[in-house]
mmCIF file of N, CA and C in Angstrom:
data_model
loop_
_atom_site.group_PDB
_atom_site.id
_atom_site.type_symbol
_atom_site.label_atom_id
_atom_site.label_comp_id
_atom_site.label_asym_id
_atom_site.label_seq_id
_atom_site.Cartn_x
_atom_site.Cartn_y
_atom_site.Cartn_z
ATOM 1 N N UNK A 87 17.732 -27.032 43.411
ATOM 2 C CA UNK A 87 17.348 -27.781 44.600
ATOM 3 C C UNK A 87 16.585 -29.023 44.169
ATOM 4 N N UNK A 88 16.831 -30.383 44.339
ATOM 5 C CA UNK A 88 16.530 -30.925 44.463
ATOM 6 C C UNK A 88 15.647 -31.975 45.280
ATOM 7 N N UNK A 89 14.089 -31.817 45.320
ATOM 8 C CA UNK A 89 13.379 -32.835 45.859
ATOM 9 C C UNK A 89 13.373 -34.455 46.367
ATOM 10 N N UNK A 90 14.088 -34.559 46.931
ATOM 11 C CA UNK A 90 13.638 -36.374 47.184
ATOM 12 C C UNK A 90 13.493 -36.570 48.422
ATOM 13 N N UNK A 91 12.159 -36.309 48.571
ATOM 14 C CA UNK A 91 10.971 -36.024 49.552
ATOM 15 C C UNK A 91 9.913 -36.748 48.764
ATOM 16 N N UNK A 92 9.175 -37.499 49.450
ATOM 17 C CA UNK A 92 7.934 -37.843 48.690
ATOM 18 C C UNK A 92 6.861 -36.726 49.102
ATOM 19 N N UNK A 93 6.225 -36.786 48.117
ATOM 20 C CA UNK A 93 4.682 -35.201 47.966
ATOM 21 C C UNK A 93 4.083 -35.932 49.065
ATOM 22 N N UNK A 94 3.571 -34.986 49.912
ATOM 23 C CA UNK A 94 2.326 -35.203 50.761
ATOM 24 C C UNK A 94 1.370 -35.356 50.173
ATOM 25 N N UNK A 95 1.383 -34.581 49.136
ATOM 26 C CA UNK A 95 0.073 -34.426 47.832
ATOM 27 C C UNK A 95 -0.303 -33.574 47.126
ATOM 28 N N UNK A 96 -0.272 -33.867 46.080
ATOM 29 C CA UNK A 96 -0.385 -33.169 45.041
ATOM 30 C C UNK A 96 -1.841 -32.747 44.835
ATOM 31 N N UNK A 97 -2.961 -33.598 45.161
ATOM 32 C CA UNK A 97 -3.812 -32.437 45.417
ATOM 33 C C UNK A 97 -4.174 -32.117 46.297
ATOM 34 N N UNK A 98 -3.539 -31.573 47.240
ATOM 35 C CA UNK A 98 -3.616 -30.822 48.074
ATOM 36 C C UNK A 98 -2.815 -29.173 47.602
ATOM 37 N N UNK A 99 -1.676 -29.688 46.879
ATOM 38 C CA UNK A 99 -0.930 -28.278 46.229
ATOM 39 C C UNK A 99 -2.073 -27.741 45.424
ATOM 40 N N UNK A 100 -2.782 -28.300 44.589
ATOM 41 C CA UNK A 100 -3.624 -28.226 43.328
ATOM 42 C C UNK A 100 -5.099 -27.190 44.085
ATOM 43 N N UNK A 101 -5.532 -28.359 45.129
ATOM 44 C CA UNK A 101 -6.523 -27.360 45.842
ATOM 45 C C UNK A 101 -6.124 -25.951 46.457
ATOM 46 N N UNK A 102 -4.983 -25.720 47.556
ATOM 47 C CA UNK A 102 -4.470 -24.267 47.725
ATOM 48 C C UNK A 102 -4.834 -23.833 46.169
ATOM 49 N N UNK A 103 -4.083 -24.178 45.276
ATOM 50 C CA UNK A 103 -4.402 -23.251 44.271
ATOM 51 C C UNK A 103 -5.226 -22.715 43.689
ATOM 52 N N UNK A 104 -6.236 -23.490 43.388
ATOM 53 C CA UNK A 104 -7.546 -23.743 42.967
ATOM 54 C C UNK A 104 -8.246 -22.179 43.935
ATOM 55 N N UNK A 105 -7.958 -22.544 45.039
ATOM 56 C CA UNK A 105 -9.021 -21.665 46.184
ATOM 57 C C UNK A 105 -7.700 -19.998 46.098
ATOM 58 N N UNK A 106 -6.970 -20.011 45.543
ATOM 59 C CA UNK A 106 -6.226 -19.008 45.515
ATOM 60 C C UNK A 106 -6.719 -18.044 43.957
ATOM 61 N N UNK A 107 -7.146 -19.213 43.152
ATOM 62 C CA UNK A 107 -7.416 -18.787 41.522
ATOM 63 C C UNK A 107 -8.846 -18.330 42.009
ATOM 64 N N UNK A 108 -9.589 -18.715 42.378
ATOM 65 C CA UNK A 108 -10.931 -19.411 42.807
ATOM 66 C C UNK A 108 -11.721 -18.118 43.143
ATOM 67 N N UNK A 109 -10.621 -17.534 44.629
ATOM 68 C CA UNK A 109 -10.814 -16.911 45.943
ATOM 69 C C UNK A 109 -9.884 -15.785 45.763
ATOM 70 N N UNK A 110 -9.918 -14.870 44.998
ATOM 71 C CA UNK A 110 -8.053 -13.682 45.344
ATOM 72 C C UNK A 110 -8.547 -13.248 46.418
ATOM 73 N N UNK A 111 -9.803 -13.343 46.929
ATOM 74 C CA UNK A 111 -9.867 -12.573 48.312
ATOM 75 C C UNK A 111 -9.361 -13.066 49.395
ATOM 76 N N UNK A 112 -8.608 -14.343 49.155
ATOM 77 C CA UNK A 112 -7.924 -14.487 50.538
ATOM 78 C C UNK A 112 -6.686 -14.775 50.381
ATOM 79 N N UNK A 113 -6.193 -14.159 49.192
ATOM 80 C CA UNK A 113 -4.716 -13.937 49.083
ATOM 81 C C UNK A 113 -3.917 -13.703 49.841
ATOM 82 N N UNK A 114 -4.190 -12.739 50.014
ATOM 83 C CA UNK A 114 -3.028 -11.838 51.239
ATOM 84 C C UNK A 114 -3.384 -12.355 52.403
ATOM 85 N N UNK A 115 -4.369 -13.479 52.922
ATOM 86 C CA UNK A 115 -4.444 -13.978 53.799
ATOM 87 C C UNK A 115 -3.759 -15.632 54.178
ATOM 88 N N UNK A 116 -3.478 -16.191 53.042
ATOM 89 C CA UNK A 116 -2.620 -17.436 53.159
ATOM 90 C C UNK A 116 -1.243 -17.102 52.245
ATOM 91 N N UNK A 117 -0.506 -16.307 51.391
ATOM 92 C CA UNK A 117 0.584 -16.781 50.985
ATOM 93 C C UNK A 117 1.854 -16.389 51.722
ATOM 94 N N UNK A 118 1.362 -14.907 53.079
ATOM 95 C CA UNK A 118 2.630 -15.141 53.854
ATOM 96 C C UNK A 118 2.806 -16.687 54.834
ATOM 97 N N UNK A 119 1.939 -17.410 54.612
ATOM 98 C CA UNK A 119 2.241 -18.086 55.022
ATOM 99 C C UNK A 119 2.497 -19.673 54.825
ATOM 100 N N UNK A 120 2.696 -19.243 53.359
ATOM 101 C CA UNK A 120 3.307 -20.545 52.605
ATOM 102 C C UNK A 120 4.716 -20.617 53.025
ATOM 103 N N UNK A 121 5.554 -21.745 53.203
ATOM 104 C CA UNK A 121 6.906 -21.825 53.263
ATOM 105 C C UNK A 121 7.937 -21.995 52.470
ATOM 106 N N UNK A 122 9.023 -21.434 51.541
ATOM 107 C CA UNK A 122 9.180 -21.769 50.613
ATOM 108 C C UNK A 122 9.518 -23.028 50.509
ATOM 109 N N UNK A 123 9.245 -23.677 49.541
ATOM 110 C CA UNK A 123 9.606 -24.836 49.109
ATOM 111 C C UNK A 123 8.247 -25.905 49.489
ATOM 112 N N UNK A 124 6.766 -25.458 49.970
ATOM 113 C CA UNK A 124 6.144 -25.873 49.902
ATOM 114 C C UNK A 124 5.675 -26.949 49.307
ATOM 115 N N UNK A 125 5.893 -26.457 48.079
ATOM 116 C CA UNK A 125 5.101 -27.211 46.674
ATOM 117 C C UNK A 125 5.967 -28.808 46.044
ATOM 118 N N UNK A 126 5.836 -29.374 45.881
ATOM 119 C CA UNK A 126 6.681 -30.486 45.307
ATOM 120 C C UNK A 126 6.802 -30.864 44.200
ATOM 121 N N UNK A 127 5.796 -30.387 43.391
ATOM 122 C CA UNK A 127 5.697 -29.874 42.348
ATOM 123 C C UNK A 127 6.180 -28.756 41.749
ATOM 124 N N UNK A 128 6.997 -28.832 40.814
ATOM 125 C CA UNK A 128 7.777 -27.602 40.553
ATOM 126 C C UNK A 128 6.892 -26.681 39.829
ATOM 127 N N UNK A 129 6.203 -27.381 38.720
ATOM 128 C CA UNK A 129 5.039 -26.320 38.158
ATOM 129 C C UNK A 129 4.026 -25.704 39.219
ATOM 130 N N UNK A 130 3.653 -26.699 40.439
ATOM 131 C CA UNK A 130 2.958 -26.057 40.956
ATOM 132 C C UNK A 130 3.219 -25.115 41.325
ATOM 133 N N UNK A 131 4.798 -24.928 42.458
ATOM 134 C CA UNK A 131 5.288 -23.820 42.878
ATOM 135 C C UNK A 131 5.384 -22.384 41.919
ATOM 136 N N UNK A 132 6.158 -23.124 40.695
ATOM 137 C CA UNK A 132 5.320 -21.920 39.662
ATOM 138 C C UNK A 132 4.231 -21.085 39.657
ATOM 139 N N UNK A 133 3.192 -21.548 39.477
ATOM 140 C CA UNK A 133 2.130 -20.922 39.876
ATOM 141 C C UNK A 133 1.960 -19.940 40.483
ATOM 142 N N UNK A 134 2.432 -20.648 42.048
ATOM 143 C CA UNK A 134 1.999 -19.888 43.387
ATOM 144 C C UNK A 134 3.007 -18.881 43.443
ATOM 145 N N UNK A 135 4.241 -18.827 42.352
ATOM 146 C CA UNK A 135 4.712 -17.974 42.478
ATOM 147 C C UNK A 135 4.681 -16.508 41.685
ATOM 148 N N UNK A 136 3.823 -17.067 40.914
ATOM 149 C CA UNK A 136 2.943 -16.165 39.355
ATOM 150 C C UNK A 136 2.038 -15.225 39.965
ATOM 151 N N UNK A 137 1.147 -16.250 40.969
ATOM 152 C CA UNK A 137 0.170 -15.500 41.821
ATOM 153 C C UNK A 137 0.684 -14.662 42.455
ATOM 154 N N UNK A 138 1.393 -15.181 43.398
ATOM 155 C CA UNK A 138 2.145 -14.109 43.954
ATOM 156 C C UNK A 138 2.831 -12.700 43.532
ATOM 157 N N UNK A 139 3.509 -12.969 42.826
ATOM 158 C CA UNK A 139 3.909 -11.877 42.013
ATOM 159 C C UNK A 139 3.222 -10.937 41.582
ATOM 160 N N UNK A 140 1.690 -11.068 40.933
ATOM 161 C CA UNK A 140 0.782 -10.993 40.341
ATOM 162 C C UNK A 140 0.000 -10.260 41.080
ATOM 163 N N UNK A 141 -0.332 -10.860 42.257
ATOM 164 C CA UNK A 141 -1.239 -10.097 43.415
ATOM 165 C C UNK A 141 0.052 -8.679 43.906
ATOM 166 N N UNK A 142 1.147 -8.789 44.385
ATOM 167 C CA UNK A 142 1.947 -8.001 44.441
ATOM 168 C C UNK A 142 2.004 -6.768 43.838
ATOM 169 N N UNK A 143 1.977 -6.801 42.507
ATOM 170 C CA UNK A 143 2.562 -5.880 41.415
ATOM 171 C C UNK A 143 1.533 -5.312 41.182
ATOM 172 N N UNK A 144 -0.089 -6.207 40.872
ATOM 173 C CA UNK A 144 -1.055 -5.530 39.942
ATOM 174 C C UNK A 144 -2.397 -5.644 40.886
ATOM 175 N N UNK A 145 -2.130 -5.916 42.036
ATOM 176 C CA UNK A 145 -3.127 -5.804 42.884
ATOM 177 C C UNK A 145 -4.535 -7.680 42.743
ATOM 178 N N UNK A 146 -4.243 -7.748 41.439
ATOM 179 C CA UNK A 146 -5.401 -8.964 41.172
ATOM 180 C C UNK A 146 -4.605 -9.862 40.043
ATOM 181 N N UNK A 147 -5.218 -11.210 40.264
ATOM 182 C CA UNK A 147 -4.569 -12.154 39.702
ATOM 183 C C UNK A 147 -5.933 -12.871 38.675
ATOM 184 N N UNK A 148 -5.430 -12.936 37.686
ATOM 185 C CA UNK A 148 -6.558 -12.738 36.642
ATOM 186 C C UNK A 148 -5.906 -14.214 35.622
ATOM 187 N N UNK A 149 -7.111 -14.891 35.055
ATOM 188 C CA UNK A 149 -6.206 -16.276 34.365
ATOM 189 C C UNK A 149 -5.102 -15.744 33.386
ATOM 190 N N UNK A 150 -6.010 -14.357 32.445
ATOM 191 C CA UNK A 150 -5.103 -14.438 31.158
ATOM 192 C C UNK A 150 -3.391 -14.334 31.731
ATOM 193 N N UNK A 151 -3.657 -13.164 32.679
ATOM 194 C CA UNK A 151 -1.988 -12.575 32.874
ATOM 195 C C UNK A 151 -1.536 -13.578 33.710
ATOM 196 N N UNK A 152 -2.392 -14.531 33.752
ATOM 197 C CA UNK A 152 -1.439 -15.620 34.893
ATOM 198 C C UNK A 152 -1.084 -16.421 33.802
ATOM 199 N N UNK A 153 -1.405 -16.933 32.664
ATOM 200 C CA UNK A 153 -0.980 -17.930 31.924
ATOM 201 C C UNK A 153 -0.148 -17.259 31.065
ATOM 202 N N UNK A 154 -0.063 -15.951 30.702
ATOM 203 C CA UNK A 154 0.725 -15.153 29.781
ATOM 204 C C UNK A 154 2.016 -15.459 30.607
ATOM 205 N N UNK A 155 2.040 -15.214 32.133
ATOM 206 C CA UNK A 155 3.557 -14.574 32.874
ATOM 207 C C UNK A 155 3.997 -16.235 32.865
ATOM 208 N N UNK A 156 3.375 -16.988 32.945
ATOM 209 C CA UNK A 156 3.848 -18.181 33.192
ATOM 210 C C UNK A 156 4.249 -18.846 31.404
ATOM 211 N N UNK A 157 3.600 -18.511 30.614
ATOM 212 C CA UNK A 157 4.335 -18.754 29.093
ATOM 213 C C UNK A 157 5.496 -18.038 28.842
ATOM 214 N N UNK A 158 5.363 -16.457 29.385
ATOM 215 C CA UNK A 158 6.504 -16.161 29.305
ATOM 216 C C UNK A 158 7.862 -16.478 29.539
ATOM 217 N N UNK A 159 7.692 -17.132 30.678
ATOM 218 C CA UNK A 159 8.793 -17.795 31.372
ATOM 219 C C UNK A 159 9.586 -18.807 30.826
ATOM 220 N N UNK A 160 8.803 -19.514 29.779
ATOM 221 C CA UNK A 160 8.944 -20.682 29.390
ATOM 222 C C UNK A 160 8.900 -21.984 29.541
ATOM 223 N N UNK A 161 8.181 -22.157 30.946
ATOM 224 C CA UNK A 161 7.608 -23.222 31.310
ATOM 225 C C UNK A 161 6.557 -23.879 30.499
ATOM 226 N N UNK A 162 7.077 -25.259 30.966
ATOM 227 C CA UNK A 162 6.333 -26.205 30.292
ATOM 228 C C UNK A 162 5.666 -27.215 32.026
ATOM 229 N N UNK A 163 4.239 -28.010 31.294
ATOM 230 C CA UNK A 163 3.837 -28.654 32.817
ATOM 231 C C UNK A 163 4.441 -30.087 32.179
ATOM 232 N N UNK A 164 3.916 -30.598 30.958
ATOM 233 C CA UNK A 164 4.277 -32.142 30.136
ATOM 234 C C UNK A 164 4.059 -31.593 28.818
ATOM 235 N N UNK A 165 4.622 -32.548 28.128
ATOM 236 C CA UNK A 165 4.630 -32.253 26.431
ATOM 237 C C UNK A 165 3.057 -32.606 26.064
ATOM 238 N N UNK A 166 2.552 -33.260 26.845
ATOM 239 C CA UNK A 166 0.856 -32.916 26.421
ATOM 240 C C UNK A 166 -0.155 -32.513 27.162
ATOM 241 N N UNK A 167 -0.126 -31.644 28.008
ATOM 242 C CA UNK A 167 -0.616 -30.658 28.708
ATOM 243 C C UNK A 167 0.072 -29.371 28.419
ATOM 244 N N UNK A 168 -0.912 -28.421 27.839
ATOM 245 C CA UNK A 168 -0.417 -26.944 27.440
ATOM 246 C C UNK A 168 -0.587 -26.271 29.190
ATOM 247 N N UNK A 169 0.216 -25.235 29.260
ATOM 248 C CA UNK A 169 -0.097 -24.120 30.556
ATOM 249 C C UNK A 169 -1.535 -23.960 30.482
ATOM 250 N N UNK A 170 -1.918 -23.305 29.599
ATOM 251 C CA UNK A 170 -3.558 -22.735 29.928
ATOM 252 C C UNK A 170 -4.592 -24.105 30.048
ATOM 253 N N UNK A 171 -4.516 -24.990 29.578
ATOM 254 C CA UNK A 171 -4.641 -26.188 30.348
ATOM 255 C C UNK A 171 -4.989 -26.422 31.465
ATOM 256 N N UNK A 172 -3.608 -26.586 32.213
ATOM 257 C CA UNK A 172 -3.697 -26.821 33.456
ATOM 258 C C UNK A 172 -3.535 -25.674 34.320
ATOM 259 N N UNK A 173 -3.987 -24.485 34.172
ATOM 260 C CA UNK A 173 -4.111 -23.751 34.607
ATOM 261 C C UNK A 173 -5.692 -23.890 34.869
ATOM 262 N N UNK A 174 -6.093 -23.893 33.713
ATOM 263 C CA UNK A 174 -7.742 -23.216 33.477
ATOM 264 C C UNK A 174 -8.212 -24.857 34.880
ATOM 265 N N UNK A 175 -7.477 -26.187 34.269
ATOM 266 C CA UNK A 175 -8.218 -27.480 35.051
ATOM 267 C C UNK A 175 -7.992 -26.776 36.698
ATOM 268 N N UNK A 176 -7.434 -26.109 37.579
ATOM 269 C CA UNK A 176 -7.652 -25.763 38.583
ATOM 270 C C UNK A 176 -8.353 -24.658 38.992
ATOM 271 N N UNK A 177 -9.222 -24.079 38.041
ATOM 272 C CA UNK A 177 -10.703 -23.809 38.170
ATOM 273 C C UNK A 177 -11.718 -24.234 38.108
ATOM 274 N N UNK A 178 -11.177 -25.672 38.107
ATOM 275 C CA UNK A 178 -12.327 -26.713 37.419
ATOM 276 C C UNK A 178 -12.272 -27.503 39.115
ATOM 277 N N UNK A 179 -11.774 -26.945 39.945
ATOM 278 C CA UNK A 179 -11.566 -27.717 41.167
ATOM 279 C C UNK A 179 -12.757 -26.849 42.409
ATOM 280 N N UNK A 180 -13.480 -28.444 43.160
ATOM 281 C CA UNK A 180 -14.561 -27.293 43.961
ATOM 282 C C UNK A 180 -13.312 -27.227 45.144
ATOM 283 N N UNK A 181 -13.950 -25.727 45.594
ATOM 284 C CA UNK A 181 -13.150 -25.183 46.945
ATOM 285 C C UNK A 181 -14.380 -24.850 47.734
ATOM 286 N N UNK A 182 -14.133 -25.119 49.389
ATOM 287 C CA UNK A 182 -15.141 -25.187 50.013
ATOM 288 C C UNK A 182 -14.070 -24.529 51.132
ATOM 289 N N UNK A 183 -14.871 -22.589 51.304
ATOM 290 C CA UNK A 183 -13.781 -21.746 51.908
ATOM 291 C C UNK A 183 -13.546 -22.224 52.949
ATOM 292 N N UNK A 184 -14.334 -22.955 53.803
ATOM 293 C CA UNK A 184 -14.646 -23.481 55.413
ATOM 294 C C UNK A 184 -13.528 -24.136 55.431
ATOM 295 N N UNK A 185 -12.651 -25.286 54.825
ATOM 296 C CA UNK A 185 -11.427 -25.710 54.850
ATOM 297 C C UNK A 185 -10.100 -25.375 54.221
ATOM 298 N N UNK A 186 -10.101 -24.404 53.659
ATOM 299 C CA UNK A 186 -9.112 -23.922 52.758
ATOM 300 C C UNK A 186 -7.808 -23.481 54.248
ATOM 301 N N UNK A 187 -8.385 -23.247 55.172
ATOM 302 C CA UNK A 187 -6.926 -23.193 55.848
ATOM 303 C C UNK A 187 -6.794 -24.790 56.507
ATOM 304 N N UNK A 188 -7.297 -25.645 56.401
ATOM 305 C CA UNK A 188 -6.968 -27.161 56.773
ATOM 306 C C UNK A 188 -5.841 -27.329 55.680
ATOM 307 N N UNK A 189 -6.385 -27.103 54.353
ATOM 308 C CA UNK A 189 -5.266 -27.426 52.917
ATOM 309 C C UNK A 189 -4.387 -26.823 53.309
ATOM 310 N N UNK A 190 -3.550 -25.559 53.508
ATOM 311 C CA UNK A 190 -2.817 -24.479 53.711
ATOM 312 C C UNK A 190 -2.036 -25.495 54.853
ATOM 313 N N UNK A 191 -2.581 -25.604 55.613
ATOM 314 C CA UNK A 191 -1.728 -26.038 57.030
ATOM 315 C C UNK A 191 -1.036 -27.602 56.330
ATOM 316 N N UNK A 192 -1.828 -28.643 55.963
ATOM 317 C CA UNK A 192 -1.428 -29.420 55.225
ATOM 318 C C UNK A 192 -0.104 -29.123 54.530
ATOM 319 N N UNK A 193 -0.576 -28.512 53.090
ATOM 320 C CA UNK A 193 0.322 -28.071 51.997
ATOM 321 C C UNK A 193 1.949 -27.422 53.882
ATOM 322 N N UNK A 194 2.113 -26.938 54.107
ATOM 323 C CA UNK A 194 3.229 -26.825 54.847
ATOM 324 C C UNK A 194 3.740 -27.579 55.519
ATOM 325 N N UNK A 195 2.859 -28.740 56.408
ATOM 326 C CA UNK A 195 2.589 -29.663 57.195
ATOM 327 C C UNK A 195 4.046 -30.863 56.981
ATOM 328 N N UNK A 196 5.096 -30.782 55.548
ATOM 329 C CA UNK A 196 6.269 -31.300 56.111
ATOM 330 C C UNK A 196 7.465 -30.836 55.625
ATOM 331 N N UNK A 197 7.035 -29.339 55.834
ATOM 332 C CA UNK A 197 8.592 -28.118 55.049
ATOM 333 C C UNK A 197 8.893 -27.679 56.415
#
């Protein structure tokens, strides 16, 4: 599938995530209601789909096994940005829970 859509924003994908890495406690409260194809970012969608999986299978989403399932895969984000990288940089993001469903509604806001 091909994108040619311009991103609403990329950090806005980055923050959901951030508050998803951040927050697992409100997992199960925003990803039924992501849409697929949300993300415009393909790594990002990655991610959210790591998490997902992740929260699914093992109950908690934890960095190591999130950057392991996502190396596994064989994804790459750029040839100079490693995964754990940019994984770990969206813990490096503040989340402020009071708006995290403004981002959410956003992040869907043109799927």
């Amino acid at each position: 599938m091909t994108k040619d859509f311009l991103p609403h924003s990329l950090d806005v994908e980055k923050y959901c995530l951030a508050a998803l890495l951040q927050h697992p406690e409100i997992i199960s409260d925003y990803i039924p209601f992501v849409k697929a194809g949300a993300f415009y970012n393909e790594f990002n969608e990655i991610i959210f789909d790591s998490v997902k999986s992740l929260h699914s299978t093992l109950g908690v989403v934890e960095k190591v096994l999130l950057i392991q399932q996502i190396n596994n895969l064989g994804i790459t984000v750029k040839a100079d940005v490693s995964v754990e990288d940019y994984v770990l940089g969206l813990y490096g993001f503040t989340v402020n829970l009071e708006s995290v469903a403004k981002y959410f509604r956003e992040l869907n806001k043109y799927h």
